Amino acid sequence: MSDLPTAEEMLSGLKYRPPSTDWMDVPAEIRKGIACYAGNPKSLEVLGFPNPRTWSCFDDDWQLPENWQEIIHEGFKERLEKFRSFKVFMDICVRCGACADKCHYFIGTGDPKNMPVLRAELLRSVYRNDFTRVGKLLGKINGARPMNYEVLKEWWSYLFQCSECRRCSLYCPYGIDTAEITIMGRELLNLLGLNIDWIITPVANCYRTGNHLGIQPHAFKDMLDFFCDDIEEITGIRPDPQFNKKGADILFVTPSGDVFADPGTFTAMGYLMLFHFLQEKYGLDVTWSTYASEGGNFGLFTSHETMKRLNAKMYAEARRLGVKWILGGECGHMWRVIHQYMDTMNGPADFLQMPVNPITGTAFKNAASTKMVHITEFTADLIKHGKLDLDPSRNDHLKVTFHDSCNPARGMGLFDEPRYVIKQTCKHFYDMPANAIREQTFCCGSGSGLNAGEDMELRMAGGLPRANAVKHVHDKHGVNMLACVCAIDRAVLPDLMSYWVPDVDVTGVHELVGNALNLPGQSDRTMNLRSEELADLQGTAEDTEDETDEEK
Amino acid sequence: MNKRYLLSLIAVIVLFLISYLGVEAVPGSKWLFGIVIPYAALIVFVAGFIRRLLTWSRSAVPFAIPTTGGQQKTLSWIKPNAIDNPSSKGAVFVRMLLEIVTFRSLFRNSRMKLREGKISYQLEIFLWVGALAFHYAFFTVLFRHLRFFTDPIPLPVRLVEDLDSFFRMEILQDFIQIGVPGVYLSGLVLLAAVTYLFLRRIFIRNVNYISLASDYFPLFLIFGIAFTGIMMRYVLKIDVTAAKQLAMGLVTFRPNIPQNVSSIFFVHLFFVSILLAYFPFSKLMHLGGIFFSPTRNMRADTRAVRHVNPWNYPVKVHTYEEYEDDFRDKMIEAGLPVDKMPEPQEAAAEEEEEPAAPPQEPPADAADAAAEPEEKE
């Protein structure tokens, strides 16, 4: 990572000038800092994936099966029949270029093949050659080319420089979604055993242990116990989370990243406090599961089938435990899967009930079929009905802005729920400019399994547009905290902030809730969930406090 | 010079020469260019168009994947964005209608600028204006041409004609001969819009970089069609009655070649025939494709109503039973409930070798600990 250019170097090196050579004649450069390491063969074996072997993307020989071209061709053909999206998106692009500068990887790298249109053309060129007569006839001049080793390497390189954020699909006049094309492309690559370890090993872990990080059941419980220790120290109250409890009202599933690394752990503490409060005050019976201990689904970044295999655990566990409905924690791509795939793949969830918040009586009709509710929908409903005892002053030292995660934004439409929760738990909230939030939000730069360590340069480049918008509100309003509802965001935004906007920290929304929430019988709260003394924080906040408080 | 654009230009010039010289030099070829080719082109267009739509409709729609461009419909007190996050068929209809009639997504277009370390996004309206101008002008021109295929000319066609030629007539009367037959705005707008769409492919670097021969070819062809049309009307002043006679012959299936049809007309007709025949095999099929785009034409109420995948198949999963078999002893030791209590000998046999990664380490090490990737730098 010592090779990582400084922020200044990266900015000054940015050029949006395509080379004079035709893009088909520019071979993909697979280099350190951008590329992720190849998948571990052991992980492929766990999953029963083809062609497990030790290989490196920096090698010339990728050790492919002999008939790999045929495998790709047949796989392509099958997917054109199985997915109308793929077929239509191969056919109708007019290359107007509206998507070009909408991609954060293009903005951050200036590499023309990171323009969504060209990323799709990587596949489309092979499609034209293999599946259209005119394409084959006119050849290269019309953008058709046969599949070969160079093309395959180009696919691998650029399909793992797309975070499936769907921002391009918002601007496309035909709704062409590069995420869809990347998903298909990665499926095809997986047929040859081409993947990245940062995706395939979490998938294998999740398959076997129930979560991406490979945390085994007893350790999972230990970790939550550890948070309970901290909460007890901070509030004087010790939550008593339930695990794998049959007959509980609600099953809670959240990404395992939040039980593992800061600052996600503070969000997990927020959940524990919330559930403890609700149990004490209203008798709400929530259980965690060690089997379905992963909300995230790196299967989405592998193949539809893998997505389904991992996702199946949520319904299976809900059925086994006999809960009424499922509550899902803060996570980005997890919610794309739940909102748009889960019911279709593993439903119908007819063994569950229409989700009703027993405390407020609110029926979540928007989740009537899938029977899974987002935690910010749940908490917003509680706050709106005055069911939480909140003291936002413990967040007074924070000036908060909110990063809409790509998937809940463009694959769901979750915008006002988290904002409402933030505004009810924090005094100072400032949105970033309109071009960088809500449906137009920018990726953290590390989504879709690209949050590895070895591709740090790519991550910092891809996160540039997001960081730049944060810097804007930091300079203008003194924003010092970036809130988000995604575990990958919490894992990667701290790196991004320290690279581009060093004075801004990262938090989950339910960390803010946890800090504001008064627990019955609590002791004097002098610390926040990070075990920082509130008095110290308020002091430093007041020093920087100025005239910028126009927005609440 | 850009080979792709040159080749497309040459192709259109060759097409011009074929038709012009053919009609001028080869006796009897008027039948070919005036009747055979137009009929053949129309058949290719209709059959090809339908075939393409059928191919698309035969591909399954396994998942509901609308792109949500606004607030979802959730809690009663949160205002949903009904159009960009449509939860009913009616709302999807409105979304599609606005997309097709106003190019709504394109209207969002912005241009990114990086200056002194600051990124800004400005509304970039020209592509939207150019695209709208092009499509509406094209549509108007097409509609106007119904006058050549109908007798008597229906009122709407005459109205559009009047409207189209109304604006510029007075202004352009000073020019020598232009304005005498009434200048159609649509033709000029079409020509201008095509020129703009061409120029942006030449001068905007990134757009130039992605443009293929098949992006230039239709532009040159449509330019050729508009240009020959305008020439016929305002400069060469062809015998319109004869042209209409030919057109009427085609639509009434009594094809004939009248005497006074000039060669430029055959060029015009040939260009149109080529465009028709080319259409179903090209990106121009976006006309039909937009209706099939799953990110736009599906309801976003995906948690409220189950979407069914026609090819959904069972997959291999790691069941709870298998999971408990893997970890039963550790679960019991940790006080976690289990479904099956272990037999004594089974308990002894089950030993897990790897300890779970301790907390407070970066996730990098966690995933590694579980599978030990070989390459680490």
Short mmCIF file of N, CA and C in Angstrom, two decimals, chain A residues 17 19 21-23 32 37 40 55 80-84 91 94-96 101-102 141-142 166 169-170 172-175 197-198 201 205 207-209 216-219 221 243 246 260 262 290-291 304-305 308-309 320 339-340 343-345 347 366-367 369-370 372 377 409-413 415-417 439 442 468, chain B residues 4 7 52 55-57 59-60 62-74 77 85 105 109-110 112 117 119 121 200-201 205 209-210 213-215 283 286 290 293 295-296 302-304 306-307 311-313 316-320 323 327 330 334 336 339 354 356 360-361 364 366 370-373 375 377:
data_model
loop_
_atom_site.label_atom_id
_atom_site.label_comp_id
_atom_site.label_asym_id
_atom_site.label_seq_id
_atom_site.Cartn_x
_atom_site.Cartn_y
_atom_site.Cartn_z
N ARG A 17 -8.97 12.37 -20.93
CA ARG A 17 -8.62 12.42 -22.34
C ARG A 17 -8.40 10.99 -22.84
N PRO A 19 -7.24 7.88 -25.11
CA PRO A 19 -6.07 7.76 -26.00
C PRO A 19 -6.50 7.85 -27.46
N THR A 21 -5.60 5.78 -29.68
CA THR A 21 -5.80 4.42 -30.18
C THR A 21 -7.23 3.97 -29.95
N ASP A 22 -7.74 3.24 -30.91
CA ASP A 22 -9.06 2.63 -30.78
C ASP A 22 -9.10 1.78 -29.52
N TRP A 23 -10.25 1.83 -28.79
CA TRP A 23 -10.27 1.15 -27.49
C TRP A 23 -10.03 -0.35 -27.62
N LYS A 32 -1.14 -3.71 -9.90
CA LYS A 32 -1.32 -3.62 -8.46
C LYS A 32 -1.91 -2.26 -8.11
N TYR A 37 -6.90 -9.66 -5.74
CA TYR A 37 -6.26 -10.96 -5.85
C TYR A 37 -7.26 -12.04 -6.23
N ASN A 40 -9.30 -17.89 -3.80
CA ASN A 40 -8.64 -19.04 -3.20
C ASN A 40 -9.33 -20.34 -3.63
N TRP A 55 -4.08 -19.44 -8.80
CA TRP A 55 -3.68 -18.66 -9.96
C TRP A 55 -3.53 -17.20 -9.54
N LEU A 80 -28.81 -14.90 -22.21
CA LEU A 80 -29.62 -14.05 -23.08
C LEU A 80 -31.07 -14.53 -23.09
N GLU A 81 -31.25 -15.83 -22.94
CA GLU A 81 -32.60 -16.38 -22.91
C GLU A 81 -33.24 -16.24 -21.54
N LYS A 82 -32.41 -16.31 -20.51
CA LYS A 82 -32.95 -16.30 -19.16
C LYS A 82 -33.19 -14.90 -18.61
N PHE A 83 -32.51 -13.91 -19.19
CA PHE A 83 -32.63 -12.54 -18.66
C PHE A 83 -32.95 -11.55 -19.77
N ARG A 84 -34.17 -11.08 -19.81
CA ARG A 84 -34.54 -10.10 -20.84
C ARG A 84 -33.69 -8.84 -20.70
N ASP A 91 -28.81 -5.06 -26.98
CA ASP A 91 -29.29 -4.63 -28.29
C ASP A 91 -29.49 -3.12 -28.47
N VAL A 94 -27.50 3.21 -27.72
CA VAL A 94 -27.18 4.03 -28.89
C VAL A 94 -25.86 4.77 -28.70
N ARG A 95 -25.19 4.52 -27.59
CA ARG A 95 -23.92 5.17 -27.30
C ARG A 95 -24.03 6.70 -27.34
N CYS A 96 -25.04 7.21 -26.65
CA CYS A 96 -25.22 8.67 -26.59
C CYS A 96 -24.21 9.29 -25.64
N ASP A 101 -19.89 10.23 -17.73
CA ASP A 101 -19.30 10.86 -16.54
C ASP A 101 -20.19 10.70 -15.32
N LYS A 102 -21.06 9.68 -15.31
CA LYS A 102 -21.89 9.42 -14.14
C LYS A 102 -21.25 8.36 -13.25
N ILE A 141 -15.13 -2.82 -37.33
CA ILE A 141 -15.58 -1.47 -37.68
C ILE A 141 -16.94 -1.18 -37.05
N ASN A 142 -17.70 -2.24 -36.84
CA ASN A 142 -19.01 -2.08 -36.21
C ASN A 142 -18.99 -2.52 -34.76
N ARG A 166 -25.55 1.17 -10.05
CA ARG A 166 -26.72 1.53 -10.87
C ARG A 166 -26.87 3.03 -11.12
N SER A 169 -27.68 3.71 -14.67
CA SER A 169 -29.01 3.31 -15.15
C SER A 169 -30.04 4.40 -14.90
N LEU A 170 -29.74 5.25 -13.93
CA LEU A 170 -30.67 6.34 -13.64
C LEU A 170 -30.69 7.36 -14.78
N CYS A 172 -29.58 6.77 -17.96
CA CYS A 172 -29.73 6.19 -19.30
C CYS A 172 -31.15 6.39 -19.80
N PRO A 173 -31.31 6.92 -21.01
CA PRO A 173 -32.67 7.13 -21.52
C PRO A 173 -33.43 5.82 -21.70
N TYR A 174 -32.74 4.69 -21.74
CA TYR A 174 -33.44 3.40 -21.85
C TYR A 174 -33.31 2.58 -20.59
N GLY A 175 -32.74 3.16 -19.57
CA GLY A 175 -32.61 2.45 -18.31
C GLY A 175 -31.61 1.30 -18.35
N ASP A 197 -10.66 -13.01 -4.59
CA ASP A 197 -10.73 -13.67 -3.30
C ASP A 197 -11.62 -12.92 -2.32
N TRP A 198 -11.61 -11.60 -2.43
CA TRP A 198 -12.37 -10.81 -1.47
C TRP A 198 -13.87 -11.09 -1.58
N THR A 201 -14.15 -15.82 -1.01
CA THR A 201 -13.89 -16.38 0.31
C THR A 201 -14.98 -15.99 1.32
N ASN A 205 -17.25 -18.63 3.30
CA ASN A 205 -17.45 -18.51 4.75
C ASN A 205 -18.92 -18.46 5.10
N TYR A 207 -21.44 -19.41 3.44
CA TYR A 207 -22.12 -20.67 3.14
C TYR A 207 -21.97 -21.63 4.33
N ARG A 208 -20.77 -21.71 4.87
CA ARG A 208 -20.49 -22.71 5.88
C ARG A 208 -20.82 -22.24 7.30
N THR A 209 -20.35 -21.04 7.66
CA THR A 209 -20.51 -20.60 9.05
C THR A 209 -21.69 -19.66 9.23
N GLN A 216 -17.71 -18.23 13.91
CA GLN A 216 -18.47 -19.41 14.32
C GLN A 216 -19.45 -19.05 15.44
N PRO A 217 -20.46 -19.92 15.65
CA PRO A 217 -21.58 -19.51 16.52
C PRO A 217 -21.16 -19.00 17.90
N HIS A 218 -20.27 -19.75 18.54
CA HIS A 218 -19.90 -19.34 19.90
C HIS A 218 -19.16 -18.00 19.88
N ALA A 219 -18.35 -17.79 18.85
CA ALA A 219 -17.61 -16.53 18.77
C ALA A 219 -18.56 -15.37 18.49
N LYS A 221 -21.58 -15.11 19.49
CA LYS A 221 -22.22 -14.77 20.77
C LYS A 221 -21.23 -14.02 21.66
N PHE A 243 -30.42 -15.51 21.37
CA PHE A 243 -29.88 -16.14 20.16
C PHE A 243 -30.69 -17.38 19.81
N LYS A 246 -36.42 -19.99 19.63
CA LYS A 246 -37.66 -20.41 18.98
C LYS A 246 -38.83 -19.67 19.59
N PHE A 260 -17.99 -6.93 13.95
CA PHE A 260 -16.58 -7.25 13.81
C PHE A 260 -15.63 -6.07 13.90
N ASP A 262 -14.78 -1.69 13.97
CA ASP A 262 -15.20 -0.30 14.17
C ASP A 262 -15.28 0.38 12.81
N THR A 290 -27.36 -17.25 14.90
CA THR A 290 -25.96 -17.48 14.52
C THR A 290 -25.88 -18.18 13.16
N TYR A 291 -26.97 -18.85 12.78
CA TYR A 291 -27.01 -19.54 11.48
C TYR A 291 -27.24 -18.52 10.36
N HIS A 304 -26.39 -15.29 -9.72
CA HIS A 304 -27.74 -15.34 -9.17
C HIS A 304 -27.93 -16.58 -8.30
N GLU A 305 -27.35 -17.68 -8.78
CA GLU A 305 -27.52 -18.92 -8.04
C GLU A 305 -26.87 -18.83 -6.65
N LYS A 308 -28.87 -16.80 -4.31
CA LYS A 308 -30.00 -17.55 -3.78
C LYS A 308 -29.55 -18.54 -2.69
N ARG A 309 -28.42 -19.19 -2.91
CA ARG A 309 -27.94 -20.17 -1.94
C ARG A 309 -27.65 -19.53 -0.58
N ARG A 320 -37.68 -22.04 10.90
CA ARG A 320 -37.27 -22.95 11.97
C ARG A 320 -37.60 -22.35 13.34
N HIS A 339 -34.99 -6.60 -1.12
CA HIS A 339 -36.08 -5.84 -1.74
C HIS A 339 -36.45 -6.38 -3.12
N GLN A 340 -35.45 -6.80 -3.90
CA GLN A 340 -35.77 -7.14 -5.28
C GLN A 340 -35.57 -8.63 -5.64
N ASP A 343 -37.81 -12.61 -2.16
CA ASP A 343 -39.13 -13.21 -2.25
C ASP A 343 -39.23 -14.09 -3.50
N THR A 344 -38.72 -13.56 -4.62
CA THR A 344 -38.76 -14.31 -5.87
C THR A 344 -37.92 -15.58 -5.77
N MET A 345 -36.74 -15.46 -5.17
CA MET A 345 -35.83 -16.60 -5.12
C MET A 345 -36.24 -17.65 -4.11
N GLY A 347 -39.00 -17.27 -1.72
CA GLY A 347 -40.36 -17.17 -1.20
C GLY A 347 -41.21 -18.28 -1.80
N ASN A 366 -45.84 -2.25 2.90
CA ASN A 366 -44.87 -2.29 1.80
C ASN A 366 -44.03 -3.57 1.83
N ALA A 367 -44.10 -4.28 2.97
CA ALA A 367 -43.35 -5.53 3.08
C ALA A 367 -44.31 -6.70 3.24
N SER A 369 -45.47 -9.01 1.40
CA SER A 369 -45.17 -10.32 0.84
C SER A 369 -43.82 -10.84 1.31
N THR A 370 -42.80 -9.99 1.25
CA THR A 370 -41.46 -10.42 1.64
C THR A 370 -41.34 -10.60 3.15
N MET A 372 -40.15 -8.67 5.44
CA MET A 372 -38.90 -8.24 6.05
C MET A 372 -38.88 -6.70 6.03
N GLU A 377 -36.95 1.86 8.82
CA GLU A 377 -38.42 1.97 8.72
C GLU A 377 -39.03 1.73 10.10
N ALA A 409 -30.66 3.11 -2.28
CA ALA A 409 -31.10 4.28 -3.04
C ALA A 409 -31.77 3.85 -4.34
N ARG A 410 -30.99 3.23 -5.21
CA ARG A 410 -31.50 2.96 -6.56
C ARG A 410 -32.09 1.57 -6.74
N GLY A 411 -32.04 0.77 -5.67
CA GLY A 411 -32.64 -0.55 -5.76
C GLY A 411 -33.76 -0.71 -4.75
N MET A 412 -34.23 0.43 -4.19
CA MET A 412 -35.21 0.36 -3.11
C MET A 412 -35.94 1.70 -2.95
N GLY A 413 -35.16 2.76 -2.73
CA GLY A 413 -35.78 4.08 -2.55
C GLY A 413 -35.91 4.45 -1.09
N PHE A 415 -34.90 6.76 1.43
CA PHE A 415 -34.24 8.07 1.54
C PHE A 415 -34.67 8.82 2.80
N ASP A 416 -35.98 8.89 3.02
CA ASP A 416 -36.48 9.75 4.09
C ASP A 416 -36.48 9.06 5.46
N GLU A 417 -36.53 7.73 5.47
CA GLU A 417 -36.55 7.03 6.76
C GLU A 417 -35.26 7.28 7.54
N GLU A 439 -31.26 9.59 -5.02
CA GLU A 439 -31.12 8.67 -6.17
C GLU A 439 -29.86 8.98 -6.97
N PHE A 442 -23.49 8.87 -4.87
CA PHE A 442 -22.28 8.23 -5.38
C PHE A 442 -21.87 7.06 -4.49
N ASN A 468 -15.54 14.16 -2.27
CA ASN A 468 -15.56 15.57 -2.68
C ASN A 468 -16.83 16.27 -2.20
N ARG B 4 -14.13 4.99 -38.71
CA ARG B 4 -15.53 4.57 -38.57
C ARG B 4 -16.47 5.57 -39.20
N LEU B 7 -15.93 5.60 -43.17
CA LEU B 7 -16.54 4.46 -43.84
C LEU B 7 -18.05 4.61 -43.95
N ARG B 52 -37.68 -9.13 -33.83
CA ARG B 52 -36.87 -8.65 -32.72
C ARG B 52 -37.71 -8.52 -31.44
N THR B 55 -38.19 -11.94 -30.07
CA THR B 55 -36.98 -12.44 -29.40
C THR B 55 -36.89 -11.87 -27.99
N TRP B 56 -37.14 -10.59 -27.88
CA TRP B 56 -37.08 -9.97 -26.56
C TRP B 56 -38.13 -10.56 -25.63
N SER B 57 -39.34 -10.70 -26.17
CA SER B 57 -40.40 -11.15 -25.27
C SER B 57 -40.22 -12.62 -24.90
N SER B 59 -37.32 -13.88 -24.05
CA SER B 59 -36.40 -13.90 -22.91
C SER B 59 -37.19 -13.66 -21.63
N ALA B 60 -36.87 -14.40 -20.59
CA ALA B 60 -37.64 -14.32 -19.36
C ALA B 60 -37.33 -13.04 -18.58
N PRO B 62 -36.83 -12.76 -14.93
CA PRO B 62 -36.80 -13.53 -13.69
C PRO B 62 -36.97 -12.70 -12.42
N PHE B 63 -36.48 -11.47 -12.47
CA PHE B 63 -36.52 -10.67 -11.25
C PHE B 63 -37.07 -9.27 -11.53
N ALA B 64 -37.69 -8.71 -10.53
CA ALA B 64 -38.19 -7.34 -10.66
C ALA B 64 -37.07 -6.39 -10.26
N ILE B 65 -36.49 -5.73 -11.25
CA ILE B 65 -35.30 -4.92 -10.95
C ILE B 65 -35.44 -3.47 -11.38
N PRO B 66 -36.58 -2.83 -11.05
CA PRO B 66 -36.69 -1.43 -11.45
C PRO B 66 -35.60 -0.56 -10.81
N THR B 67 -35.10 0.41 -11.53
CA THR B 67 -34.23 1.41 -10.94
C THR B 67 -35.13 2.39 -10.20
N THR B 68 -34.90 2.51 -8.89
CA THR B 68 -35.77 3.40 -8.12
C THR B 68 -35.14 4.78 -8.06
N GLY B 69 -35.88 5.76 -8.58
CA GLY B 69 -35.33 7.12 -8.66
C GLY B 69 -35.98 8.07 -7.68
N GLY B 70 -36.55 7.54 -6.62
CA GLY B 70 -37.18 8.43 -5.63
C GLY B 70 -37.64 7.63 -4.43
N GLN B 71 -38.21 8.34 -3.47
CA GLN B 71 -38.62 7.73 -2.20
C GLN B 71 -39.60 6.58 -2.42
N GLN B 72 -39.36 5.46 -1.76
CA GLN B 72 -40.27 4.31 -1.82
C GLN B 72 -41.55 4.60 -1.04
N LYS B 73 -42.55 3.79 -1.30
CA LYS B 73 -43.80 3.90 -0.56
C LYS B 73 -43.68 3.05 0.69
N THR B 74 -43.57 3.69 1.84
CA THR B 74 -43.47 2.92 3.08
C THR B 74 -44.47 3.41 4.10
N TRP B 77 -46.77 8.42 6.62
CA TRP B 77 -46.45 9.84 6.74
C TRP B 77 -45.22 10.24 5.93
N ASN B 85 -40.56 5.94 -8.37
CA ASN B 85 -40.54 4.70 -7.59
C ASN B 85 -41.96 4.15 -7.64
N SER B 105 -35.34 10.65 -18.33
CA SER B 105 -34.04 10.28 -17.75
C SER B 105 -32.91 11.10 -18.36
N ASN B 109 -29.55 14.67 -17.27
CA ASN B 109 -28.13 14.68 -17.65
C ASN B 109 -27.37 15.87 -17.08
N SER B 110 -26.16 15.58 -16.62
CA SER B 110 -25.32 16.66 -16.09
C SER B 110 -23.92 16.47 -16.65
N MET B 112 -19.91 16.63 -15.60
CA MET B 112 -19.01 16.71 -14.47
C MET B 112 -17.80 17.58 -14.85
N GLY B 117 -9.40 20.71 -7.79
CA GLY B 117 -9.73 19.74 -6.75
C GLY B 117 -11.20 19.69 -6.38
N ILE B 119 -15.12 19.01 -7.61
CA ILE B 119 -15.93 18.45 -8.67
C ILE B 119 -17.29 19.13 -8.65
N TYR B 121 -21.14 19.58 -10.90
CA TYR B 121 -22.01 18.94 -11.89
C TYR B 121 -22.99 19.98 -12.41
N ARG B 200 -21.44 16.30 -32.23
CA ARG B 200 -21.04 15.95 -30.87
C ARG B 200 -20.27 14.63 -30.86
N ARG B 201 -20.57 13.78 -31.81
CA ARG B 201 -19.78 12.54 -31.90
C ARG B 201 -18.36 12.82 -32.41
N ARG B 205 -14.79 14.41 -26.95
CA ARG B 205 -13.77 13.38 -27.03
C ARG B 205 -14.27 11.99 -26.62
N TYR B 209 -14.83 8.64 -28.80
CA TYR B 209 -14.09 7.41 -28.49
C TYR B 209 -15.01 6.18 -28.50
N ILE B 210 -16.26 6.38 -28.11
CA ILE B 210 -17.17 5.22 -28.02
C ILE B 210 -17.98 5.01 -29.29
N ALA B 213 -19.12 2.71 -36.28
CA ALA B 213 -19.63 2.98 -37.62
C ALA B 213 -21.16 2.98 -37.61
N SER B 214 -21.73 2.08 -36.81
CA SER B 214 -23.19 2.00 -36.77
C SER B 214 -23.83 3.17 -36.04
N ASP B 215 -23.03 4.02 -35.43
CA ASP B 215 -23.57 5.25 -34.86
C ASP B 215 -23.58 6.37 -35.89
N LYS B 283 -29.09 -0.42 -33.77
CA LYS B 283 -29.40 0.22 -32.50
C LYS B 283 -30.68 1.04 -32.58
N HIS B 286 -33.89 0.75 -30.48
CA HIS B 286 -34.21 1.31 -29.17
C HIS B 286 -35.64 1.81 -29.14
N ILE B 290 -37.12 0.26 -25.59
CA ILE B 290 -37.43 1.01 -24.38
C ILE B 290 -38.66 0.44 -23.67
N SER B 293 -37.60 -2.47 -21.30
CA SER B 293 -36.52 -2.25 -20.34
C SER B 293 -36.99 -2.52 -18.90
N THR B 295 -35.72 -2.11 -16.06
CA THR B 295 -35.45 -1.12 -15.00
C THR B 295 -36.45 0.03 -15.04
N ARG B 296 -37.22 0.09 -16.12
CA ARG B 296 -38.19 1.17 -16.23
C ARG B 296 -39.65 0.70 -16.23
N THR B 302 -41.73 -4.29 -4.78
CA THR B 302 -41.24 -5.66 -4.82
C THR B 302 -41.29 -6.39 -3.48
N ARG B 303 -41.44 -5.66 -2.38
CA ARG B 303 -41.60 -6.37 -1.11
C ARG B 303 -43.08 -6.61 -0.80
N ALA B 304 -43.94 -5.84 -1.49
CA ALA B 304 -45.37 -5.98 -1.20
C ALA B 304 -46.02 -7.06 -2.05
N ARG B 306 -45.18 -10.39 -4.67
CA ARG B 306 -44.12 -11.32 -5.07
C ARG B 306 -44.04 -11.42 -6.58
N HIS B 307 -42.83 -11.29 -7.10
CA HIS B 307 -42.60 -11.50 -8.53
C HIS B 307 -42.16 -12.95 -8.71
N TRP B 311 -38.16 -19.57 -14.31
CA TRP B 311 -37.19 -20.67 -14.32
C TRP B 311 -36.52 -20.90 -12.96
N ASN B 312 -37.18 -20.45 -11.93
CA ASN B 312 -36.64 -20.64 -10.58
C ASN B 312 -36.38 -22.13 -10.33
N TYR B 313 -35.23 -22.47 -9.85
CA TYR B 313 -34.92 -23.88 -9.61
C TYR B 313 -34.30 -24.05 -8.22
N LYS B 316 -28.50 -25.88 -4.09
CA LYS B 316 -27.90 -26.54 -2.94
C LYS B 316 -27.63 -25.50 -1.85
N VAL B 317 -28.17 -25.74 -0.68
CA VAL B 317 -27.93 -24.81 0.42
C VAL B 317 -27.28 -25.56 1.58
N HIS B 318 -26.70 -24.79 2.46
CA HIS B 318 -26.11 -25.38 3.66
C HIS B 318 -27.19 -25.28 4.73
N THR B 319 -27.82 -26.41 5.06
CA THR B 319 -29.00 -26.35 5.93
C THR B 319 -28.60 -26.11 7.38
N TYR B 320 -29.59 -25.75 8.16
CA TYR B 320 -29.32 -25.55 9.59
C TYR B 320 -28.81 -26.83 10.22
N TYR B 323 -25.28 -27.23 9.54
CA TYR B 323 -24.57 -26.21 10.31
C TYR B 323 -24.44 -26.65 11.77
N PHE B 327 -21.10 -27.47 14.25
CA PHE B 327 -20.72 -26.62 15.40
C PHE B 327 -21.41 -26.98 16.71
N LYS B 330 -19.60 -26.63 20.19
CA LYS B 330 -19.27 -25.24 20.52
C LYS B 330 -20.53 -24.46 20.88
N ALA B 334 -21.28 -22.75 24.46
CA ALA B 334 -21.53 -21.31 24.55
C ALA B 334 -22.93 -21.01 25.07
N LEU B 336 -25.72 -21.84 23.54
CA LEU B 336 -26.68 -21.60 22.47
C LEU B 336 -27.60 -22.81 22.33
N ASP B 339 -30.89 -28.06 18.25
CA ASP B 339 -32.06 -28.87 17.96
C ASP B 339 -31.85 -30.32 18.37
N GLU B 354 -9.95 -24.32 13.65
CA GLU B 354 -9.57 -22.90 13.61
C GLU B 354 -10.39 -22.08 14.60
N ALA B 356 -12.12 -18.67 15.86
CA ALA B 356 -12.66 -17.52 15.15
C ALA B 356 -11.74 -16.33 15.39
N GLN B 360 -11.97 -6.60 16.80
CA GLN B 360 -11.11 -5.41 16.71
C GLN B 360 -9.98 -5.56 15.73
N GLU B 361 -10.03 -6.55 14.87
CA GLU B 361 -9.05 -6.60 13.80
C GLU B 361 -9.69 -6.11 12.53
N ALA B 364 -9.94 -7.41 6.78
CA ALA B 364 -9.01 -8.07 5.87
C ALA B 364 -8.49 -9.37 6.46
N ALA B 366 -9.71 -11.09 8.83
CA ALA B 366 -10.74 -12.04 9.18
C ALA B 366 -10.99 -13.01 8.04
N ALA B 370 -9.86 -17.29 7.58
CA ALA B 370 -10.73 -18.42 7.29
C ALA B 370 -10.25 -19.22 6.09
N ALA B 371 -9.52 -18.61 5.22
CA ALA B 371 -9.17 -19.35 4.00
C ALA B 371 -7.74 -19.16 3.54
N GLU B 372 -7.01 -18.34 4.19
CA GLU B 372 -5.59 -18.17 3.89
C GLU B 372 -5.26 -17.99 2.42
N PRO B 373 -5.58 -16.87 1.83
CA PRO B 373 -5.22 -16.67 0.43
C PRO B 373 -3.70 -16.68 0.26
N GLU B 375 -1.71 -15.14 -2.09
CA GLU B 375 -0.97 -13.95 -2.46
C GLU B 375 -1.30 -12.81 -1.51
N GLU B 377 0.52 -9.10 -0.39
CA GLU B 377 1.68 -8.23 -0.57
C GLU B 377 1.69 -7.18 0.52
#
